[in-house]
Coordinates of C-alpha atoms and ligand atoms in Angstrom, one line a residue:
M1 CA 70.8 48.1 -26.0
M2 CA 69.3 45.7 -23.5
S3 CA 67.5 42.9 -25.2
T4 CA 64.1 42.2 -23.6
T5 CA 63.0 39.5 -25.9
N6 CA 63.9 36.0 -26.9
T7 CA 65.5 35.0 -23.7
N8 CA 64.3 32.8 -21.0
F9 CA 67.0 33.8 -18.6
V10 CA 66.1 37.4 -17.8
R11 CA 66.0 37.7 -14.0
V12 CA 65.4 41.2 -12.6
R13 CA 64.8 42.3 -9.1
F14 CA 63.4 45.1 -6.9
A15 CA 65.2 45.4 -3.7
P16 CA 63.5 47.8 -1.3
S17 CA 64.9 48.8 2.1
P18 CA 62.0 48.5 4.5
T19 CA 62.0 52.2 5.6
G20 CA 58.3 53.0 5.1
Y21 CA 55.7 53.1 2.3
L22 CA 56.7 52.6 -1.3
H23 CA 57.7 55.9 -2.9
I24 CA 56.2 56.6 -6.3
G25 CA 59.7 56.5 -7.8
G26 CA 60.2 53.1 -6.3
A27 CA 57.0 52.0 -7.9
R28 CA 58.3 53.2 -11.3
T29 CA 61.5 51.1 -10.7
V30 CA 59.3 48.1 -9.9
L31 CA 57.1 48.6 -12.9
F32 CA 60.1 48.8 -15.4
N33 CA 61.7 45.7 -13.9
W34 CA 58.3 43.9 -13.9
L35 CA 57.8 44.8 -17.5
V36 CA 61.2 43.7 -18.6
A37 CA 60.6 40.3 -16.8
R38 CA 57.1 39.8 -18.3
K39 CA 58.1 40.9 -21.7
A40 CA 61.0 38.4 -21.7
G41 CA 59.2 35.6 -20.0
G42 CA 61.8 35.9 -17.2
A43 CA 61.5 36.2 -13.5
F44 CA 60.8 39.2 -11.3
V45 CA 62.4 38.8 -7.8
L46 CA 61.5 40.8 -4.8
R47 CA 64.3 41.1 -2.2
I48 CA 64.0 42.9 1.1
E49 CA 67.2 44.7 2.0
D50 CA 66.8 44.9 5.7
T51 CA 70.4 44.9 7.0
D52 CA 70.4 48.4 8.2
R53 CA 68.6 48.0 11.5
T54 CA 68.8 51.7 12.4
R55 CA 66.6 52.6 9.4
H56 CA 64.1 49.7 9.8
V57 CA 60.5 50.8 10.1
E58 CA 58.1 48.3 11.6
D59 CA 55.4 47.0 9.2
S60 CA 57.0 48.5 6.2
V61 CA 57.5 45.1 4.4
Q62 CA 53.8 44.5 4.6
K63 CA 53.1 48.0 3.5
I64 CA 55.4 47.6 0.4
L65 CA 53.8 44.2 -0.4
N66 CA 50.3 45.8 -0.2
D67 CA 51.3 48.7 -2.4
L68 CA 52.7 46.3 -5.0
R69 CA 49.5 44.2 -4.9
W70 CA 47.4 47.3 -5.3
L71 CA 49.4 48.3 -8.4
G72 CA 48.9 44.7 -9.8
L73 CA 52.6 44.1 -9.9
D74 CA 53.2 40.5 -8.7
W75 CA 56.6 38.9 -8.0
D76 CA 57.7 35.4 -9.0
E77 CA 60.1 35.0 -6.1
G78 CA 60.3 36.8 -2.8
P79 CA 58.5 37.2 0.5
E80 CA 55.3 35.1 0.9
T81 CA 56.0 33.6 -2.6
G82 CA 59.3 31.8 -1.8
G83 CA 61.5 30.6 -4.6
G84 CA 64.7 28.7 -5.3
C85 CA 67.1 31.5 -4.3
G86 CA 65.7 32.4 -0.9
P87 CA 65.6 33.5 1.8
Y88 CA 64.6 36.8 0.3
F89 CA 65.1 38.9 3.4
Q90 CA 68.8 39.9 3.7
S91 CA 68.6 39.7 7.5
E92 CA 68.2 35.9 7.1
R93 CA 71.2 35.6 4.8
L94 CA 74.0 36.7 7.2
D95 CA 75.9 33.5 7.0
L96 CA 76.2 33.8 3.3
Y97 CA 77.6 37.3 3.5
H98 CA 80.1 36.2 6.2
K99 CA 81.4 33.5 3.9
Y100 CA 82.1 36.0 1.2
I101 CA 83.6 38.5 3.6
E102 CA 86.0 35.7 4.7
Q103 CA 86.9 35.1 1.1
L104 CA 87.8 38.7 0.5
L105 CA 89.8 38.9 3.7
K106 CA 91.7 35.7 2.8
S107 CA 92.4 36.9 -0.7
N108 CA 93.7 40.2 0.7
R109 CA 91.0 42.2 -1.1
A110 CA 89.5 43.4 2.1
Y111 CA 90.8 44.3 5.6
Y112 CA 89.7 45.1 9.1
A113 CA 89.7 48.8 9.9
L114 CA 90.0 49.9 13.5
E115 CA 88.9 53.5 13.4
T116 CA 86.1 54.2 15.8
P117 CA 83.1 56.3 14.5
Q118 CA 84.4 59.2 16.7
M119 CA 87.9 59.0 15.0
L120 CA 86.2 59.1 11.6
T121 CA 84.1 62.1 12.6
T122 CA 87.3 63.9 13.7
M123 CA 89.1 63.0 10.5
R124 CA 86.1 64.3 8.5
E125 CA 86.0 67.5 10.5
Q126 CA 89.7 68.1 10.0
A127 CA 89.4 67.5 6.3
E128 CA 86.5 70.0 6.1
K129 CA 88.4 72.6 8.1
A130 CA 91.3 72.3 5.7
G131 CA 88.8 73.1 2.9
G132 CA 88.7 69.6 1.4
S133 CA 86.3 66.7 1.5
F134 CA 87.1 63.6 3.5
R135 CA 88.5 60.6 1.8
Y136 CA 89.5 57.6 3.9
Q137 CA 93.2 56.7 3.5
R138 CA 94.0 53.0 3.6
P139 CA 96.2 52.4 6.6
D140 CA 99.8 51.3 5.9
P141 CA 100.5 48.7 7.2
L142 CA 97.0 47.2 7.4
P143 CA 95.7 46.1 10.7
T144 CA 96.1 42.4 11.1
I145 CA 93.4 39.9 12.0
A146 CA 95.0 39.5 15.4
Q147 CA 94.8 43.2 16.0
A148 CA 91.2 43.3 15.0
E149 CA 90.4 40.4 17.4
A150 CA 92.2 42.1 20.2
A151 CA 90.3 45.3 19.5
R152 CA 87.0 43.4 19.6
A153 CA 88.0 41.8 22.9
D154 CA 88.6 45.3 24.2
G155 CA 85.0 46.2 23.3
A156 CA 85.7 47.9 20.0
S157 CA 83.7 47.1 16.8
P158 CA 86.1 46.9 13.9
V159 CA 84.6 47.1 10.4
V160 CA 85.7 45.4 7.2
R161 CA 86.7 47.6 4.3
F162 CA 87.0 46.6 0.7
K163 CA 90.1 47.6 -1.2
M164 CA 88.9 49.7 -4.1
P165 CA 91.2 49.2 -7.1
D166 CA 93.4 52.1 -8.1
Q167 CA 92.1 52.4 -11.6
A168 CA 89.1 53.9 -13.5
I169 CA 86.0 51.8 -13.7
T170 CA 83.6 52.0 -16.7
V171 CA 79.9 51.3 -16.1
V172 CA 78.3 50.1 -19.4
D173 CA 74.8 51.3 -18.9
D174 CA 71.9 50.3 -21.1
I175 CA 70.3 53.8 -20.7
L176 CA 73.2 56.2 -20.1
G177 CA 75.9 54.5 -22.3
S178 CA 79.4 54.1 -21.0
V179 CA 80.2 56.1 -17.8
T180 CA 83.8 56.0 -16.6
I181 CA 84.6 56.9 -13.1
E182 CA 88.1 57.8 -11.9
P183 CA 89.7 56.1 -8.9
E184 CA 90.0 59.4 -7.0
Q185 CA 86.2 59.3 -6.6
F186 CA 86.3 56.4 -4.3
D187 CA 87.8 55.3 -1.1
D188 CA 87.8 51.8 0.5
L189 CA 84.2 51.2 1.4
V190 CA 82.9 49.5 4.5
I191 CA 81.4 46.2 3.6
Q192 CA 80.8 44.8 7.1
K193 CA 79.7 47.1 9.8
G194 CA 80.8 46.9 13.5
D195 CA 77.7 45.0 14.4
G196 CA 78.7 42.2 11.9
F197 CA 76.0 43.1 9.4
P198 CA 77.0 43.7 5.8
T199 CA 76.5 47.1 4.3
Y200 CA 73.9 47.6 1.5
H201 CA 76.7 47.5 -1.2
F202 CA 78.1 44.2 -0.1
A203 CA 74.8 42.3 0.5
C204 CA 73.5 43.7 -2.8
V205 CA 76.5 42.4 -4.8
V206 CA 76.4 38.9 -3.1
D207 CA 72.6 38.6 -3.7
D208 CA 72.6 39.8 -7.3
E209 CA 75.0 37.0 -7.9
L210 CA 73.4 34.3 -5.9
M211 CA 69.9 35.2 -7.1
Q212 CA 71.3 35.1 -10.7
I213 CA 70.1 38.6 -11.5
T214 CA 70.8 39.4 -15.1
H215 CA 69.7 43.0 -15.3
V216 CA 69.8 45.6 -12.6
L217 CA 67.5 48.5 -13.3
R218 CA 67.5 51.2 -10.7
G219 CA 67.3 54.9 -10.2
Q220 CA 70.1 57.2 -11.4
E221 CA 70.9 58.0 -7.7
H222 CA 72.6 54.6 -7.6
L223 CA 74.9 55.3 -10.6
M224 CA 77.9 56.1 -8.4
N225 CA 77.4 52.9 -6.4
T226 CA 77.7 50.7 -9.5
P227 CA 81.5 51.0 -9.9
K228 CA 81.9 49.8 -6.3
H229 CA 79.6 46.9 -7.1
I230 CA 81.5 46.1 -10.3
A231 CA 84.9 46.1 -8.3
M232 CA 83.5 43.8 -5.7
Q233 CA 82.1 41.4 -8.4
E234 CA 85.5 41.2 -10.0
A235 CA 87.2 40.5 -6.6
L236 CA 84.7 37.8 -5.7
G237 CA 84.8 36.2 -9.2
F238 CA 81.1 37.1 -9.8
R239 CA 79.4 38.0 -13.1
T240 CA 78.5 41.6 -13.8
P241 CA 74.8 42.0 -14.6
R242 CA 73.7 44.5 -17.2
Y243 CA 72.9 47.9 -15.7
G244 CA 70.4 50.5 -16.5
H245 CA 70.0 53.7 -14.4
M246 CA 66.7 55.3 -14.8
P247 CA 66.0 59.1 -14.9
V248 CA 65.3 60.8 -11.6
I249 CA 61.7 62.0 -11.0
F250 CA 61.3 65.8 -10.5
N251 CA 58.5 68.0 -9.4
M252 CA 57.2 70.5 -11.9
S253 CA 59.1 73.2 -10.0
G254 CA 62.4 71.4 -10.8
T255 CA 63.1 70.0 -7.3
K256 CA 63.6 66.3 -6.8
M257 CA 60.4 64.6 -5.8
S258 CA 61.1 63.4 -2.3
K259 CA 59.4 62.2 0.9
R260 CA 60.6 65.4 2.5
D261 CA 58.2 67.4 0.3
K262 CA 55.4 66.4 2.6
E263 CA 57.1 67.7 5.7
K264 CA 58.0 70.9 3.9
A265 CA 54.4 71.5 2.8
I266 CA 53.1 70.8 6.3
K267 CA 55.6 73.3 7.7
K268 CA 54.3 75.9 5.3
G269 CA 50.7 75.1 6.4
E270 CA 49.9 73.6 2.9
P271 CA 48.3 70.2 2.3
P272 CA 51.1 67.6 1.8
P273 CA 51.5 66.4 -1.7
E274 CA 51.1 62.7 -2.5
I275 CA 54.5 61.1 -2.7
D276 CA 54.1 57.4 -1.6
V277 CA 52.0 55.0 -3.5
N278 CA 49.7 54.8 -0.5
D279 CA 49.2 58.5 -0.6
F280 CA 47.7 58.2 -4.1
R281 CA 45.6 55.2 -3.0
L282 CA 44.1 57.3 -0.1
A283 CA 43.7 60.3 -2.5
G284 CA 41.3 58.2 -4.5
Y285 CA 43.3 57.4 -7.7
L286 CA 42.9 54.2 -9.6
P287 CA 46.0 51.9 -9.7
E288 CA 45.4 51.7 -13.5
S289 CA 46.1 55.4 -13.9
I290 CA 49.1 55.4 -11.6
V291 CA 50.7 52.5 -13.5
N292 CA 49.9 54.2 -16.8
F293 CA 51.3 57.6 -15.6
I294 CA 54.5 56.3 -14.1
A295 CA 55.2 54.2 -17.1
L296 CA 55.6 57.5 -19.0
L297 CA 58.1 58.9 -16.5
G298 CA 61.2 58.1 -18.5
W299 CA 59.7 55.8 -21.1
N300 CA 57.9 56.7 -24.2
P301 CA 56.2 54.5 -26.8
G302 CA 57.7 56.4 -29.8
D303 CA 54.3 57.7 -30.9
D304 CA 51.7 60.0 -29.3
R305 CA 49.7 57.2 -27.6
E306 CA 49.3 57.9 -23.9
Q307 CA 46.8 55.4 -22.6
F308 CA 48.2 52.0 -21.6
S309 CA 46.9 49.3 -19.4
L310 CA 49.4 46.9 -17.8
A311 CA 48.8 44.4 -20.5
E312 CA 49.2 47.1 -23.2
L313 CA 52.4 48.2 -21.5
T314 CA 53.8 44.7 -21.5
E315 CA 53.2 44.6 -25.2
A316 CA 54.6 48.1 -26.0
F317 CA 57.4 48.4 -23.5
S318 CA 61.1 48.2 -24.4
M319 CA 64.1 49.4 -22.5
D320 CA 65.6 51.1 -25.5
R321 CA 62.8 53.7 -25.3
V322 CA 63.8 54.7 -21.7
G323 CA 65.4 58.1 -21.9
K324 CA 68.2 59.8 -20.1
T325 CA 66.6 63.0 -19.2
N326 CA 64.9 63.7 -15.9
A327 CA 61.2 63.0 -15.8
K328 CA 58.7 65.6 -14.5
F329 CA 55.8 64.6 -12.3
D330 CA 52.8 66.6 -13.7
R331 CA 50.0 66.2 -11.2
D332 CA 47.4 67.8 -13.5
K333 CA 48.2 65.3 -16.1
L334 CA 47.9 62.4 -13.6
R335 CA 44.5 63.8 -12.6
S336 CA 43.3 63.9 -16.2
F337 CA 44.6 60.3 -16.7
N338 CA 42.6 59.3 -13.7
T339 CA 39.4 60.9 -15.0
D340 CA 39.9 59.0 -18.3
W341 CA 40.6 55.7 -16.5
C342 CA 37.6 56.0 -14.3
A343 CA 35.5 56.4 -17.5
R344 CA 37.3 53.5 -19.2
V345 CA 37.1 50.7 -16.7
T346 CA 34.0 48.5 -16.3
P347 CA 31.4 49.4 -13.7
E348 CA 32.4 46.3 -11.7
R349 CA 36.0 47.3 -11.7
L350 CA 35.1 50.9 -10.7
L351 CA 33.0 49.6 -7.9
A352 CA 35.8 47.4 -6.6
A353 CA 38.2 50.3 -6.7
F354 CA 35.8 52.7 -5.0
T355 CA 35.0 50.1 -2.3
D356 CA 38.8 49.7 -1.8
Y357 CA 39.2 53.4 -1.5
L358 CA 36.4 53.7 1.1
T359 CA 37.8 50.8 3.1
Q360 CA 41.3 52.2 3.1
V361 CA 40.2 55.7 4.1
A362 CA 37.8 54.4 6.7
A363 CA 40.7 52.4 8.3
V364 CA 42.9 55.5 8.8
T365 CA 43.1 56.4 12.5
P366 CA 42.7 60.2 12.8
T367 CA 45.8 61.5 14.5
D368 CA 46.9 64.8 15.9
D369 CA 49.5 65.0 13.2
P370 CA 48.7 67.4 10.4
G371 CA 48.3 65.4 7.2
P372 CA 45.9 65.2 4.3
D373 CA 42.4 66.0 5.2
L374 CA 40.8 62.6 4.6
P375 CA 37.0 62.1 4.5
I376 CA 37.2 59.3 7.1
A377 CA 33.8 59.7 8.6
A378 CA 32.1 60.0 5.2
A379 CA 33.9 56.9 4.0
K380 CA 32.7 54.9 7.0
R381 CA 29.2 56.2 6.6
V382 CA 29.0 55.3 3.0
L383 CA 30.3 51.8 3.7
E384 CA 27.8 51.2 6.5
R385 CA 24.8 52.6 4.7
S386 CA 25.1 51.4 1.1
D387 CA 25.4 48.3 -0.9
S388 CA 27.0 47.4 -4.2
A389 CA 23.9 48.3 -6.2
M390 CA 23.6 51.7 -4.6
L391 CA 27.4 52.4 -5.0
T392 CA 27.3 51.4 -8.6
S393 CA 24.4 53.9 -9.2
V394 CA 26.2 56.6 -7.3
L395 CA 29.3 56.1 -9.4
G396 CA 27.2 56.2 -12.6
A397 CA 25.5 59.4 -11.4
C398 CA 28.8 61.1 -10.7
A399 CA 30.4 60.0 -14.0
G400 CA 33.2 62.4 -15.1
F401 CA 34.7 62.8 -11.7
H402 CA 38.5 63.1 -11.3
T403 CA 39.2 61.1 -8.1
F404 CA 37.0 59.3 -5.6
P405 CA 36.8 62.1 -3.1
D406 CA 34.9 64.0 -5.8
V407 CA 32.2 61.3 -5.5
L408 CA 31.9 61.9 -1.8
K409 CA 31.8 65.6 -2.3
K410 CA 29.1 65.3 -4.9
A411 CA 27.0 62.5 -3.4
G412 CA 28.0 62.0 0.2
F413 CA 24.9 63.8 1.4
L414 CA 22.8 60.9 0.3
F415 CA 24.1 58.9 3.2
L416 CA 23.6 61.4 5.9
D417 CA 20.7 61.3 8.4
D418 CA 18.0 63.7 7.2
D419 CA 18.5 66.0 10.2
A420 CA 22.3 66.0 9.8
I421 CA 22.0 68.1 6.5
E422 CA 23.6 71.4 7.1
F423 CA 22.4 74.2 5.0
D424 CA 25.0 76.4 3.4
P425 CA 23.9 80.0 4.2
K426 CA 25.2 81.3 0.9
A427 CA 23.3 78.6 -1.1
V428 CA 20.1 79.3 1.0
K429 CA 20.4 83.0 0.3
K430 CA 21.1 82.7 -3.4
V431 CA 18.7 79.9 -4.2
L432 CA 15.9 80.0 -1.7
T433 CA 15.5 83.5 0.0
K434 CA 16.3 85.7 -3.0
N435 CA 13.4 87.2 -5.0
N436 CA 11.0 87.2 -2.0
G437 CA 11.6 83.6 -1.2
A438 CA 10.8 82.2 -4.7
G439 CA 12.9 79.1 -4.0
Y440 CA 10.8 78.3 -0.9
A441 CA 7.6 78.8 -2.8
M442 CA 8.9 76.4 -5.4
L443 CA 9.7 73.8 -2.7
N444 CA 6.1 74.1 -1.4
V445 CA 4.8 73.3 -4.9
L446 CA 7.3 70.4 -5.2
Q447 CA 6.5 68.9 -1.8
A448 CA 2.9 68.3 -2.9
K449 CA 4.0 66.9 -6.2
F450 CA 6.6 64.6 -4.6
E451 CA 4.0 63.3 -2.1
S452 CA 1.6 62.2 -4.9
H453 CA 4.2 61.1 -7.4
E454 CA 4.3 57.3 -7.8
N455 CA 7.1 56.5 -10.3
W456 CA 10.2 57.2 -8.3
S457 CA 12.7 56.5 -11.2
A458 CA 15.4 58.9 -12.2
E459 CA 13.7 59.4 -15.7
A460 CA 10.2 60.0 -14.2
L461 CA 11.6 62.5 -11.6
E462 CA 13.6 64.3 -14.3
A463 CA 10.3 64.6 -16.3
L464 CA 8.5 65.9 -13.2
V465 CA 11.1 68.6 -12.8
K466 CA 10.8 69.6 -16.5
Q467 CA 7.1 69.6 -16.4
T468 CA 7.2 71.9 -13.3
C469 CA 9.5 74.2 -15.3
E470 CA 6.9 74.4 -18.1
E471 CA 4.0 74.9 -15.7
K472 CA 5.8 77.7 -13.9
D473 CA 7.3 79.0 -17.1
T474 CA 10.7 79.1 -15.6
K475 CA 14.2 77.7 -16.2
M476 CA 15.5 74.3 -14.9
G477 CA 17.7 76.0 -12.3
A478 CA 14.7 77.7 -10.6
V479 CA 13.3 74.2 -9.9
A480 CA 16.3 71.9 -9.6
Q481 CA 18.4 74.2 -7.4
P482 CA 15.9 74.7 -4.6
I483 CA 15.5 70.9 -4.5
R484 CA 19.3 70.5 -4.3
V485 CA 19.7 72.9 -1.5
A486 CA 16.8 71.2 0.4
V487 CA 18.1 67.6 0.0
S488 CA 21.9 68.3 0.2
G489 CA 22.3 71.6 1.9
G490 CA 24.3 73.0 -1.1
T491 CA 24.1 73.4 -4.8
I492 CA 26.2 70.4 -6.0
S493 CA 24.8 67.0 -6.7
P494 CA 24.4 64.5 -9.5
G495 CA 21.6 65.1 -12.1
I496 CA 18.4 66.0 -10.2
G497 CA 16.4 62.9 -11.3
E498 CA 19.2 60.6 -10.3
T499 CA 19.8 62.4 -7.1
L500 CA 16.1 62.0 -6.0
A501 CA 15.9 58.4 -7.2
L502 CA 19.0 57.5 -5.2
L503 CA 17.7 59.3 -2.1
G504 CA 14.2 57.7 -2.3
Q505 CA 10.8 59.2 -1.9
E506 CA 10.5 59.2 1.8
K507 CA 13.9 60.9 2.5
T508 CA 13.3 63.4 -0.3
I509 CA 10.0 64.5 1.2
A510 CA 11.4 64.6 4.7
R511 CA 14.3 66.8 3.6
V512 CA 12.2 69.2 1.6
K513 CA 9.8 69.5 4.6
R514 CA 12.6 70.1 7.0
C515 CA 14.1 72.8 4.8
I516 CA 10.7 74.6 4.6
E517 CA 10.2 74.3 8.3
K518 CA 13.6 75.6 9.1
H519 CA 12.7 78.7 7.1
K520 CA 9.4 79.1 8.8
A521 CA 11.2 78.9 12.2
T522 CA 13.7 81.6 11.2
P523 CA 12.3 85.0 12.0
Ligands
LIG1 N1 67.9 48.8 -1.1 C1 68.3 49.7 -2.2 C2 67.4 50.9 -2.2 O1 66.3 50.8 -1.7 C3 68.3 49.0 -3.5 C4 69.1 49.7 -4.5 C5 69.4 48.7 -5.7 O2 68.4 48.5 -6.5 O3 70.5 48.2 -5.8 O4 67.7 51.9 -2.7

């Protein structure tokens, strides 16, 4: 098993390709690597694998860095931090890759291949027509360097292929055990593309060596890449790091959790599920609960403990408790983790996280694309019309909520203009008009009381409502619900005393009056 203690030489890496936001599975990969590094007092390296220009998405490096920072996962070496093994963008390391390509060409472990993409497509189609799958056949004799140069002079773009050895390769995996892969599974892979850029496989092998990576922890989808990497390490005279391939993350339905799930949901007219880290941020989750939840996707502490902060994880984590079986992403469980975490963190921390949520949502530009229905206007309004003291009280008054949008649903009306309150006809009927307008009668009584009431604290207002119940010999709902409808337009709000205290005397009275007048104006 991989030792994660007593060594100062552990160097792990996360190597994202900048193709968009960080996927939640990628975040799990980062977390496990980060934990291994922190536990061992080693280094966590961030390397940007940006050699595939066709898949490059503008801004995605910044997005990935933001996501990592939000999760609280810092890197010791990498973009913006620097470090002794830089540059950390592969696109800035091309000379290094060329040097090692030359080495392989010279030692006869790699060769130029002259097939054009069209030729390869035809070969693939022919193989499929014949009922098989395409496997590149090494040319015999191999094209010479002179032929490759002549082809290039003619406008062609020869690639460089690595000669895969004709023998089985065993991956010694810290999670899966030994996995042996037969040579028939491989053909000679391209290591330098026609545009002179290295492929992922080659750049990854060179950088894992030059960056002195000791442990490669990545998703199981990379398992079949590892024999290729091991073969190239051997050909280049490099070390082989220790490998661990982590279980794939599945939806509860048994399908692989993928970015495409979002498009699929939209096509069906359903709200897209959160898949990227940023989706969860915009959906109002705390990073604490995301980190806690993803830690348990593949790892278990060996007992029934479930709540872990990052510090507690660093203490408890060990690679030998990472399992082989696929992990299931249980959204209900995540929601309940989030509810618990919101109750667990300090009011200061909750305020900072809520402010971050509001700021992120407010910054989203509404587009015509169908996507999650974000409360952009509400978030902007709350930011403009509140201060830290007010937000802290609102969060306290909404305690028990699952995610931040619940807070906006429950208390967002506090920040509206009085005349922007829209009365829900169902609530009006049920709470105010029913029983010969008993609710309206109650509002008239309360309006007078509110006007003469001096102590506008939550406790005093709660007491006022209770006292009114006693006077009128009625239940709490018969007093509190009409007030709720009058001040919020609906029947959901924090505790009635807290609601009115947060709204203030003037606005409470104005809203109650407006509600009564609207009724009078309705024939
Ligand atoms: N750039 C690769 C990816 O994003 C890295 C895989 C690896 O960790 O080797 O999948």
